mmCIF file of C-alpha atoms in Angstrom:
data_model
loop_
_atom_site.group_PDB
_atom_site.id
_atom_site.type_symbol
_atom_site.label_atom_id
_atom_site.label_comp_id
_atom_site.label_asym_id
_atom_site.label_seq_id
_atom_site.Cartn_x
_atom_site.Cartn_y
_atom_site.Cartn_z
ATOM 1 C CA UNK A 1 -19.716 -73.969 3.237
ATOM 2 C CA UNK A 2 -17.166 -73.110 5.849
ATOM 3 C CA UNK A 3 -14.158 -70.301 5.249
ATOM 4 C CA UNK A 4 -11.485 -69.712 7.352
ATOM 5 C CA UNK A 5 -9.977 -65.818 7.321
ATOM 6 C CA UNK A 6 -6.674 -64.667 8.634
ATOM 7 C CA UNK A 7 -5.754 -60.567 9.131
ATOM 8 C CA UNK A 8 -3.375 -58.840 11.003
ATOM 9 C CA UNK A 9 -0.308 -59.803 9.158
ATOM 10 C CA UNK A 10 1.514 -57.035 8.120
ATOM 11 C CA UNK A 11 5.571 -55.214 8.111
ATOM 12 C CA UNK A 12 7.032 -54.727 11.479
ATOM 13 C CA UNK A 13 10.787 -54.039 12.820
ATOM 14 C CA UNK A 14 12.536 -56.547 14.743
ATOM 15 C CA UNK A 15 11.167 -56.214 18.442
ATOM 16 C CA UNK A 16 7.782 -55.310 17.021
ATOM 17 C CA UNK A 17 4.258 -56.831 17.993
ATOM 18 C CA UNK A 18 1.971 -58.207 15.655
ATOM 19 C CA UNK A 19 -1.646 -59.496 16.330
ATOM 20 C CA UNK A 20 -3.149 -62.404 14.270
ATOM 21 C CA UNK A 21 -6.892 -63.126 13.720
ATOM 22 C CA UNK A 22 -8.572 -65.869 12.407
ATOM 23 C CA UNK A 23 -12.289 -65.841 11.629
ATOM 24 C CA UNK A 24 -14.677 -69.014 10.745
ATOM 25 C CA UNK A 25 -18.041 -68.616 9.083
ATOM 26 C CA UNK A 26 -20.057 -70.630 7.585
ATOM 27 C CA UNK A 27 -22.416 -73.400 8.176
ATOM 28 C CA UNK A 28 -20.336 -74.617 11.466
ATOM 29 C CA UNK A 29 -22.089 -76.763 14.072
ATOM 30 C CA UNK A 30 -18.811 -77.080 16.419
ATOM 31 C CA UNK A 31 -15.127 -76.365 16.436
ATOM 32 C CA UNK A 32 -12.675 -78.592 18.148
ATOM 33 C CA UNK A 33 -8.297 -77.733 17.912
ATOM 34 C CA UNK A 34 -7.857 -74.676 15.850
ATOM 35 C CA UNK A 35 -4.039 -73.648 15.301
ATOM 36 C CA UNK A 36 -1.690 -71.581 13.720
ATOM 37 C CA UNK A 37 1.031 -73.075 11.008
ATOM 38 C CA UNK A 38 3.691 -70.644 9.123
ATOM 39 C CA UNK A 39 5.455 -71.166 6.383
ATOM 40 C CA UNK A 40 8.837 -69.472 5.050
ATOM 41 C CA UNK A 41 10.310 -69.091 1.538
ATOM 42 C CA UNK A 42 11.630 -72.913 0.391
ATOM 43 C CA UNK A 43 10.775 -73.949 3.691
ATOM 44 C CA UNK A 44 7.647 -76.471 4.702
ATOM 45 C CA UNK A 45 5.034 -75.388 6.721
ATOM 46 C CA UNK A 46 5.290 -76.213 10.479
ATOM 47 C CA UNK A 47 3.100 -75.898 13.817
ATOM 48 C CA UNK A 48 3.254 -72.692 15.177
ATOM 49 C CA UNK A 49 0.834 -72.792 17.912
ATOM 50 C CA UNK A 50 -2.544 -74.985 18.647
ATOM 51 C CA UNK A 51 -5.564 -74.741 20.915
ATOM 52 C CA UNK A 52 -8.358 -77.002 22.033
ATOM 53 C CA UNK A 53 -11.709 -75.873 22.389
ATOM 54 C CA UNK A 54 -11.604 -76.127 26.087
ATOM 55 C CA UNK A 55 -8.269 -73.589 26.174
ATOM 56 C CA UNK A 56 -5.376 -75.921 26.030
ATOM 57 C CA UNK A 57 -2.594 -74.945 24.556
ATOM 58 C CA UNK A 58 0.784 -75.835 22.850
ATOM 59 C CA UNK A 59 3.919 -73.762 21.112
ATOM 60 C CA UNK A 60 6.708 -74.702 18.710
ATOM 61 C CA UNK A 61 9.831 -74.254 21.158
ATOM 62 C CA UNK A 62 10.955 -71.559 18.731
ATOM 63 C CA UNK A 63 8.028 -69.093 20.200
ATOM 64 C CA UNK A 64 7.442 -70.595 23.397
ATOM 65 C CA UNK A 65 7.783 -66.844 25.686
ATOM 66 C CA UNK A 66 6.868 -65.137 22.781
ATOM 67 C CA UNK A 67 4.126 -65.756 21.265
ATOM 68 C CA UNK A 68 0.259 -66.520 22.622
ATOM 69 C CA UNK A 69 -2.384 -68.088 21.371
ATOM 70 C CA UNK A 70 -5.907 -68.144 22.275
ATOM 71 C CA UNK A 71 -9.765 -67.852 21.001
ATOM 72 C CA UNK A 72 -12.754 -66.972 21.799
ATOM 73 C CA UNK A 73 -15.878 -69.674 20.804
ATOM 74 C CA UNK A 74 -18.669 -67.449 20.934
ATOM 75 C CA UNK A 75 -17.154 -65.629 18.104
ATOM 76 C CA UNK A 76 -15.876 -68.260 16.120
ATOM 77 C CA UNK A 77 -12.473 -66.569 16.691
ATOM 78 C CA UNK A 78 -9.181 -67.162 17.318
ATOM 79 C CA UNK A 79 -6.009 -64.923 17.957
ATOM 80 C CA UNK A 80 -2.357 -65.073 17.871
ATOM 81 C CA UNK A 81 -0.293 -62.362 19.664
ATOM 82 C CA UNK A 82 3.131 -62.430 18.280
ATOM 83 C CA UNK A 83 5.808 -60.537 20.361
ATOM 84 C CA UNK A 84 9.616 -59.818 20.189
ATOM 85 C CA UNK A 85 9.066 -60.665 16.603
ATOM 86 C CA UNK A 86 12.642 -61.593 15.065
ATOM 87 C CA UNK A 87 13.202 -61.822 11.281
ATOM 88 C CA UNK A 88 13.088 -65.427 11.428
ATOM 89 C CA UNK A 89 9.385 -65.357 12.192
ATOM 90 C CA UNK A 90 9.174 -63.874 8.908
ATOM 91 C CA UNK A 91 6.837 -66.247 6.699
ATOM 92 C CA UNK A 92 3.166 -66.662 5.740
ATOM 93 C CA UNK A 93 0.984 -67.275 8.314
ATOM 94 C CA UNK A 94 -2.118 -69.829 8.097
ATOM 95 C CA UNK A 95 -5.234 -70.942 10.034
ATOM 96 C CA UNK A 96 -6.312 -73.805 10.669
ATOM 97 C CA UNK A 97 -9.566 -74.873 12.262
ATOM 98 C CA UNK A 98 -10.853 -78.444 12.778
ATOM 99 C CA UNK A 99 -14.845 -78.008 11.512
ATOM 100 C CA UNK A 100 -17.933 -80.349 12.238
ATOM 101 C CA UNK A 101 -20.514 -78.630 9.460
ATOM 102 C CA UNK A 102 -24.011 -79.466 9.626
ATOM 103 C CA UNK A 103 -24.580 -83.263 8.564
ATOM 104 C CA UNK A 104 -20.976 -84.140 7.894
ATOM 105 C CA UNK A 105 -18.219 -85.090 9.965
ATOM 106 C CA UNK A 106 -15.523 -83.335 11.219
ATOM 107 C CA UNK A 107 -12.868 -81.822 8.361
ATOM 108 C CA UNK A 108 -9.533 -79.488 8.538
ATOM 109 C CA UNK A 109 -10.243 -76.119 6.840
ATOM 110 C CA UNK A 110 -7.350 -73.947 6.087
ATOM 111 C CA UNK A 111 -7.185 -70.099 5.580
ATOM 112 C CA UNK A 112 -5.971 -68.524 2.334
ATOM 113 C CA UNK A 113 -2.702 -67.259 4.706
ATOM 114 C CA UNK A 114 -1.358 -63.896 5.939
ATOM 115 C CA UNK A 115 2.036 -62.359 5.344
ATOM 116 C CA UNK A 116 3.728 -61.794 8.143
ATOM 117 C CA UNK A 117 7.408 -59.640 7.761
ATOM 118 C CA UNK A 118 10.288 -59.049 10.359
ATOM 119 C CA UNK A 119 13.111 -56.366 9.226
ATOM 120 C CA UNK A 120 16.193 -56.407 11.258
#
């Protein structure tokens, strides 16, 4: 069984700095693109930022300067520093992590999400 769990969300003012985590654990043999997806009230959920296991990267234009992704494979990690926050970044923030578990093939897991909150 593989979970997927997000921290770091939180309340910050406009301007602020946030730091995202995502943690997979879990019967995992290998972890190829892991990414971040947000989702605000009655909107649907879009790309945020995604990795590949070897490191490369790709942004929404919407945080591109702003925002960084990255993660680290020894610990099964991965990060998202959020910067300049604005209130439209203001949404619920999910993992995602594509998974190859022991025996099976590969499969997208998602976290349970982390609110994420920009006053103005």
């Amino acid at each position: 069984q593989v979970q997927l769990v997000e921290s770091g969300g939180g309340l910050v003012q406009a301007g602020g700095s946030l730091r995202l985590s995502c943690a997979a654990s879990g019967s995992i043999v290998s972890i190829n693109a892991m990414g971040w997806y947000r989702q605000a009230p009655e909107k649907q959920r879009e790309l945020v930022a995604r990795i590949t296991r070897d490191g490369s990267t790709n942004y929404a234009d919407s945080v591109k300067g702003r925002f960084t992704i990255s993660r680290d494979n020894a610990r099964n990690t991965m990060y998202l520093q959020m910067n300049s926050l604005k209130p439209e970044d203001t949404a619920v923030y999910y993992c995602n992590a594509d998974i190859r578990s022991r025996g099976l093939a590969p499969y997208p897991y998602w976290g349970q999400g982390t609110q994420v909150t920009v006053s103005s």
